[in-house]
Amino acid sequence: MELLRVFNKKRLCIFGLMIILNAVLFIMGNKINEQEIIYRDLVNSYNDNIRITEMSKNYLQENPQVSDEDFKEARKIFLERLDYVKNYKERTQNSIDNIKAVQKSSLFSQKNSRSYLELIKSKNDLTKALGYEVKLDNDLWLMKIKDYKYIYWFTGIGCLVVIFSFFNEKENGGMIIYASRNGRLKLLIKRIFILLLFIFTFVIVNYGVISGIALFRYGGIENVFNSAASSLELQLCSYGANRMLYLLIVCIQNTFAFFAWAVMMWGILNLFKNKNVGIVAVIIINLIEMLLYRLIDVKSIYRFLFLRFNKKQV
């Protein structure tokens, strides 16, 4: 009954509107531009049997409306991606060799220092990445999803809506539950499960919606099972997975990250008899947290204070 009480028609409508608004903001914030169209066309038309100069010449002849500035910028991005894919194994191995050489330097003589441990981690990540199979393909849709941030705000607000529903004791005869044997514990377990279920479902649905929009707008549905490491920005955090599995991993990571955040906010709200005061405290705490995130050095361990959906890529 607690599940049905929390997810009543009113709240389901709120969550539905949030999903729609999230989709609208994604569409409005990701209008495909001329450079992206050119980049996508170059990627889709490339093959090893044609020279780049000839391919560029043919493209400009077939698309005379394309400006030189847009073409040059798109071609530059295309060539960087092509170089990354063609020389992937060699570049990755060179990076590993360079790290091994740096390890022997006197600058990293302290084996327990943070810088040395970061160096070891980078080497291990690159060693794993060495075996990934990368391809030149249209990855615009995935990059747009990776850079989209509003989904975090909607998920956070959704968590607060669910948490506030826990305080509406008049809806579920709270005193009867508390008076029963182990009533408080059973209710707490139910609510923890409900909160986790909501976050996972909400994240999955939102990512599913914007993934569908991105694939429809930018193309690339034929590449969804290619390695996520085919995109330079995801080389060290793709887990060797294909793009669909990578998105699922991201959803699971965000589920647990937001669950941890939501439990903390729930705990803070429980400290206040007046929940309006509690929500003000929650807002202030999160604003301070975001401020600290911006001020603290990027390599500091205290960067974990701010909840991030997608780690900044190396």
Short mmCIF file of C-alpha atoms in Angstrom, two decimals:
data_model
loop_
_atom_site.label_atom_id
_atom_site.label_comp_id
_atom_site.label_asym_id
_atom_site.label_seq_id
_atom_site.Cartn_x
_atom_site.Cartn_y
_atom_site.Cartn_z
CA MET A 1 0.00 0.00 0.00
CA GLU A 2 2.87 2.39 0.72
CA LEU A 3 4.04 2.03 -2.88
CA LEU A 4 0.59 2.96 -4.23
CA ARG A 5 0.31 5.83 -1.76
CA VAL A 6 3.63 7.36 -2.80
CA PHE A 7 3.01 6.90 -6.51
CA ASN A 8 -0.53 8.23 -6.61
CA LYS A 9 -2.03 9.83 -9.72
CA LYS A 10 -0.95 13.33 -8.72
CA ARG A 11 2.70 12.39 -8.26
CA LEU A 12 2.74 10.20 -11.37
CA CYS A 13 1.51 13.23 -13.35
CA ILE A 14 4.30 15.34 -11.82
CA PHE A 15 6.93 12.75 -12.78
CA GLY A 16 5.43 12.46 -16.27
CA LEU A 17 5.59 16.24 -16.76
CA MET A 18 9.20 16.24 -15.57
CA ILE A 19 10.12 13.58 -18.13
CA ILE A 20 8.40 15.57 -20.89
CA LEU A 21 10.09 18.82 -19.81
CA ASN A 22 13.44 17.03 -19.69
CA ALA A 23 12.90 15.84 -23.28
CA VAL A 24 11.87 19.34 -24.44
CA LEU A 25 14.96 20.93 -22.88
CA PHE A 26 17.16 18.28 -24.50
CA ILE A 27 15.63 19.05 -27.91
CA MET A 28 15.90 22.83 -27.45
CA GLY A 29 19.48 22.66 -26.20
CA ASN A 30 20.74 20.31 -28.91
CA LYS A 31 19.73 21.72 -32.24
CA ILE A 32 21.96 20.18 -34.90
CA ASN A 33 24.22 22.77 -36.56
CA GLU A 34 25.94 22.88 -39.93
CA GLN A 35 29.31 21.70 -38.61
CA GLU A 36 27.73 18.66 -36.98
CA ILE A 37 25.93 17.77 -40.21
CA ILE A 38 29.19 18.00 -42.15
CA TYR A 39 31.08 15.95 -39.54
CA ARG A 40 28.38 13.26 -39.62
CA ASP A 41 28.42 13.15 -43.42
CA LEU A 42 32.21 12.87 -43.53
CA VAL A 43 32.19 10.04 -41.00
CA ASN A 44 29.45 8.15 -42.83
CA SER A 45 31.04 8.58 -46.26
CA TYR A 46 34.63 7.75 -45.32
CA ASN A 47 36.32 4.58 -46.53
CA ASP A 48 39.94 3.49 -46.84
CA ASN A 49 39.80 3.48 -50.64
CA ILE A 50 39.50 7.24 -51.04
CA ARG A 51 41.92 10.00 -50.11
CA ILE A 52 40.82 12.67 -47.66
CA THR A 53 41.51 15.51 -50.10
CA GLU A 54 39.46 13.83 -52.79
CA MET A 55 36.62 13.10 -50.38
CA SER A 56 36.63 16.72 -49.22
CA LYS A 57 36.58 17.99 -52.78
CA ASN A 58 33.69 15.73 -53.73
CA TYR A 59 31.71 16.78 -50.66
CA LEU A 60 32.09 20.48 -51.41
CA GLN A 61 31.05 19.93 -55.02
CA GLU A 62 27.96 18.02 -53.95
CA ASN A 63 27.12 20.57 -51.23
CA PRO A 64 27.95 24.04 -52.60
CA GLN A 65 25.83 25.71 -49.90
CA VAL A 66 28.34 24.69 -47.22
CA SER A 67 30.51 27.56 -46.00
CA ASP A 68 34.30 27.16 -46.01
CA GLU A 69 34.54 28.03 -42.32
CA ASP A 70 32.03 25.36 -41.27
CA PHE A 71 33.66 22.78 -43.49
CA LYS A 72 37.17 23.48 -42.19
CA GLU A 73 36.07 23.20 -38.57
CA ALA A 74 34.09 20.00 -39.18
CA ARG A 75 36.95 18.52 -41.21
CA LYS A 76 39.38 19.29 -38.39
CA ILE A 77 37.22 17.40 -35.87
CA PHE A 78 36.79 14.54 -38.33
CA LEU A 79 40.55 14.25 -38.90
CA GLU A 80 41.23 14.21 -35.15
CA ARG A 81 38.74 11.39 -34.72
CA LEU A 82 40.15 9.51 -37.71
CA ASP A 83 43.67 9.80 -36.32
CA TYR A 84 42.46 8.54 -32.94
CA VAL A 85 40.83 5.45 -34.49
CA LYS A 86 43.55 4.61 -37.02
CA ASN A 87 46.41 4.97 -34.55
CA TYR A 88 44.53 3.77 -31.47
CA LYS A 89 46.77 0.83 -30.55
CA GLU A 90 50.01 2.69 -31.21
CA ARG A 91 48.97 5.83 -29.33
CA THR A 92 47.68 3.87 -26.35
CA GLN A 93 50.85 1.78 -26.16
CA ASN A 94 53.00 4.93 -26.41
CA SER A 95 51.05 6.44 -23.50
CA ILE A 96 51.66 3.30 -21.44
CA ASP A 97 55.39 3.37 -22.26
CA ASN A 98 55.60 7.06 -21.35
CA ILE A 99 53.98 6.40 -17.97
CA LYS A 100 56.43 3.57 -17.31
CA ALA A 101 59.30 5.92 -18.10
CA VAL A 102 57.89 8.65 -15.87
CA GLN A 103 57.49 6.15 -13.01
CA LYS A 104 61.25 5.79 -12.88
CA SER A 105 61.68 9.52 -12.44
CA SER A 106 62.78 10.90 -9.08
CA LEU A 107 59.60 13.01 -9.09
CA PHE A 108 57.63 9.85 -8.28
CA SER A 109 59.94 8.29 -5.73
CA GLN A 110 57.23 8.24 -3.05
CA LYS A 111 55.21 5.14 -3.86
CA ASN A 112 52.30 6.09 -1.61
CA SER A 113 51.88 9.64 -2.91
CA ARG A 114 48.66 10.64 -4.62
CA SER A 115 50.42 11.58 -7.84
CA TYR A 116 52.14 8.19 -8.04
CA LEU A 117 48.91 6.31 -7.38
CA GLU A 118 47.15 8.37 -10.06
CA LEU A 119 49.94 7.47 -12.46
CA ILE A 120 49.50 3.77 -11.70
CA LYS A 121 45.75 4.04 -12.19
CA SER A 122 46.20 5.75 -15.55
CA LYS A 123 48.60 3.01 -16.65
CA ASN A 124 46.16 0.30 -15.59
CA ASP A 125 43.27 2.02 -17.36
CA LEU A 126 45.30 2.39 -20.56
CA THR A 127 46.41 -1.24 -20.39
CA LYS A 128 42.77 -2.32 -20.28
CA ALA A 129 41.88 0.11 -23.06
CA LEU A 130 44.63 -1.31 -25.28
CA GLY A 131 42.45 -4.30 -26.11
CA TYR A 132 39.36 -2.32 -27.09
CA GLU A 133 38.18 -2.47 -30.70
CA VAL A 134 37.42 1.04 -31.94
CA LYS A 135 35.72 2.16 -35.14
CA LEU A 136 35.15 5.40 -36.98
CA ASP A 137 31.40 5.91 -36.69
CA ASN A 138 28.75 8.49 -35.93
CA ASP A 139 28.95 9.15 -32.18
CA LEU A 140 27.26 12.55 -32.10
CA TRP A 141 24.15 11.19 -30.38
CA LEU A 142 26.14 9.74 -27.49
CA MET A 143 28.25 12.88 -27.05
CA LYS A 144 25.09 14.99 -26.82
CA ILE A 145 23.73 12.71 -24.11
CA LYS A 146 27.05 12.81 -22.24
CA ASP A 147 27.08 16.60 -22.21
CA TYR A 148 23.44 17.01 -21.16
CA LYS A 149 23.17 18.10 -17.52
CA TYR A 150 19.53 19.00 -16.80
CA ILE A 151 18.69 15.36 -16.22
CA TYR A 152 20.52 15.60 -12.88
CA TRP A 153 18.29 18.43 -11.71
CA PHE A 154 15.11 16.59 -12.65
CA THR A 155 16.29 13.45 -10.88
CA GLY A 156 17.18 15.42 -7.75
CA ILE A 157 13.80 17.20 -7.71
CA GLY A 158 12.04 13.87 -8.26
CA CYS A 159 13.88 12.41 -5.26
CA LEU A 160 12.72 15.30 -3.09
CA VAL A 161 9.11 14.81 -4.23
CA VAL A 162 9.28 11.15 -3.16
CA ILE A 163 10.97 12.03 0.14
CA PHE A 164 8.32 14.64 0.96
CA SER A 165 5.62 12.03 0.32
CA PHE A 166 7.11 10.01 3.19
CA PHE A 167 6.17 12.79 5.62
CA ASN A 168 2.49 12.79 4.65
CA GLU A 169 1.51 10.45 7.46
CA LYS A 170 -2.16 11.36 7.27
CA GLU A 171 -2.43 9.54 3.96
CA ASN A 172 -1.49 6.10 5.33
CA GLY A 173 -2.50 5.96 8.98
CA GLY A 174 1.03 6.52 10.23
CA MET A 175 0.18 6.18 13.91
CA ILE A 176 -1.27 2.68 13.37
CA ILE A 177 1.91 1.59 11.58
CA TYR A 178 4.17 3.04 14.27
CA ALA A 179 2.16 1.33 17.01
CA SER A 180 2.46 -2.12 15.42
CA ARG A 181 5.33 -4.48 16.19
CA ASN A 182 8.46 -3.44 14.27
CA GLY A 183 6.23 -1.01 12.37
CA ARG A 184 8.83 1.74 12.09
CA LEU A 185 11.53 -0.62 10.83
CA LYS A 186 9.28 -2.28 8.26
CA LEU A 187 8.08 1.08 6.98
CA LEU A 188 11.65 2.37 6.76
CA ILE A 189 12.72 -0.67 4.71
CA LYS A 190 9.73 -0.22 2.40
CA ARG A 191 10.54 3.44 1.87
CA ILE A 192 14.20 2.76 1.15
CA PHE A 193 13.13 0.23 -1.48
CA ILE A 194 10.58 2.68 -2.95
CA LEU A 195 13.18 5.44 -3.17
CA LEU A 196 15.72 3.17 -4.88
CA LEU A 197 13.07 1.82 -7.27
CA PHE A 198 11.95 5.34 -8.19
CA ILE A 199 15.47 6.61 -8.88
CA PHE A 200 16.40 3.64 -11.07
CA THR A 201 13.12 3.80 -13.04
CA PHE A 202 13.23 7.57 -13.42
CA VAL A 203 16.85 7.56 -14.60
CA ILE A 204 16.26 4.68 -17.05
CA VAL A 205 13.14 6.29 -18.54
CA ASN A 206 14.77 9.71 -18.90
CA TYR A 207 17.88 8.29 -20.55
CA GLY A 208 15.75 6.11 -22.77
CA VAL A 209 13.74 9.12 -23.93
CA ILE A 210 16.71 11.39 -24.69
CA SER A 211 18.59 8.48 -26.31
CA GLY A 212 15.68 7.95 -28.69
CA ILE A 213 15.56 11.67 -29.47
CA ALA A 214 19.33 11.86 -30.02
CA LEU A 215 19.37 8.82 -32.32
CA PHE A 216 16.45 10.19 -34.33
CA ARG A 217 18.04 13.64 -34.68
CA TYR A 218 21.71 12.74 -35.20
CA GLY A 219 21.51 9.20 -36.56
CA GLY A 220 23.82 6.39 -35.50
CA ILE A 221 21.35 3.68 -34.53
CA GLU A 222 23.42 1.20 -36.52
CA ASN A 223 26.40 1.95 -34.26
CA VAL A 224 24.79 1.49 -30.84
CA PHE A 225 26.57 -1.83 -30.30
CA ASN A 226 30.01 -0.53 -31.28
CA SER A 227 32.56 0.03 -28.52
CA ALA A 228 31.97 3.16 -26.46
CA ALA A 229 35.76 3.62 -26.53
CA SER A 230 35.40 4.53 -30.22
CA SER A 231 34.74 8.01 -28.85
CA LEU A 232 37.95 9.66 -27.62
CA GLU A 233 36.23 11.23 -24.61
CA LEU A 234 35.16 7.81 -23.33
CA GLN A 235 38.35 5.84 -23.84
CA LEU A 236 39.25 5.51 -20.16
CA CYS A 237 35.73 5.17 -18.75
CA SER A 238 33.92 2.96 -21.25
CA TYR A 239 34.57 -0.24 -19.26
CA GLY A 240 35.16 -1.95 -22.60
CA ALA A 241 31.40 -1.95 -23.15
CA ASN A 242 29.38 -1.17 -26.23
CA ARG A 243 27.43 2.08 -26.25
CA MET A 244 24.13 0.64 -25.08
CA LEU A 245 25.77 -1.24 -22.21
CA TYR A 246 27.79 1.88 -21.37
CA LEU A 247 24.57 3.89 -21.00
CA LEU A 248 23.11 1.18 -18.76
CA ILE A 249 26.24 1.28 -16.58
CA VAL A 250 25.91 5.06 -16.37
CA CYS A 251 22.27 4.68 -15.31
CA ILE A 252 23.22 2.23 -12.56
CA GLN A 253 26.02 4.51 -11.36
CA ASN A 254 23.65 7.45 -11.23
CA THR A 255 21.02 5.41 -9.43
CA PHE A 256 23.37 4.66 -6.53
CA ALA A 257 24.86 8.17 -6.54
CA PHE A 258 21.44 9.83 -6.35
CA PHE A 259 20.25 7.25 -3.83
CA ALA A 260 23.14 8.15 -1.51
CA TRP A 261 22.38 11.85 -1.99
CA ALA A 262 18.65 11.36 -1.42
CA VAL A 263 19.20 9.38 1.78
CA MET A 264 21.37 12.22 3.11
CA MET A 265 18.71 14.80 2.21
CA TRP A 266 16.06 12.60 3.82
CA GLY A 267 18.12 12.44 6.98
CA ILE A 268 18.58 16.22 7.04
CA LEU A 269 14.83 16.81 6.59
CA ASN A 270 14.13 14.47 9.50
CA LEU A 271 16.05 16.84 11.76
CA PHE A 272 13.42 19.56 11.26
CA LYS A 273 9.91 19.49 12.64
CA ASN A 274 8.95 22.19 10.15
CA LYS A 275 9.65 20.68 6.73
CA ASN A 276 9.59 24.08 5.01
CA VAL A 277 12.57 25.06 7.13
CA GLY A 278 14.10 21.70 6.31
CA ILE A 279 13.88 22.25 2.57
CA VAL A 280 15.53 25.66 2.98
CA ALA A 281 18.35 23.94 4.86
CA VAL A 282 18.64 21.33 2.10
CA ILE A 283 18.90 24.05 -0.56
CA ILE A 284 21.55 25.97 1.42
CA ILE A 285 23.60 22.81 2.03
CA ASN A 286 23.54 21.90 -1.67
CA LEU A 287 24.46 25.43 -2.73
CA ILE A 288 27.45 25.35 -0.37
CA GLU A 289 28.36 21.93 -1.76
CA MET A 290 28.29 23.20 -5.35
CA LEU A 291 30.36 26.23 -4.36
CA LEU A 292 32.98 23.98 -2.74
CA TYR A 293 33.02 21.82 -5.84
CA ARG A 294 33.87 24.82 -7.99
CA LEU A 295 36.49 26.19 -5.61
CA ILE A 296 38.34 23.00 -4.62
CA ASP A 297 41.21 21.87 -6.82
CA VAL A 298 40.21 19.39 -9.54
CA LYS A 299 42.53 16.70 -8.14
CA SER A 300 41.42 17.02 -4.55
CA ILE A 301 39.67 14.06 -2.95
CA TYR A 302 37.02 16.47 -1.66
CA ARG A 303 35.62 16.78 -5.16
CA PHE A 304 33.40 13.80 -4.30
CA LEU A 305 31.18 16.19 -2.31
CA PHE A 306 29.32 17.31 -5.42
CA LEU A 307 27.14 14.71 -7.10
CA ARG A 308 28.09 14.28 -10.74
CA PHE A 309 26.31 12.11 -13.30
CA ASN A 310 29.18 11.74 -15.64
CA LYS A 311 32.80 12.05 -14.56
CA LYS A 312 34.95 14.46 -16.47
CA GLN A 313 36.80 12.40 -19.04
CA VAL A 314 40.57 12.25 -19.24
#
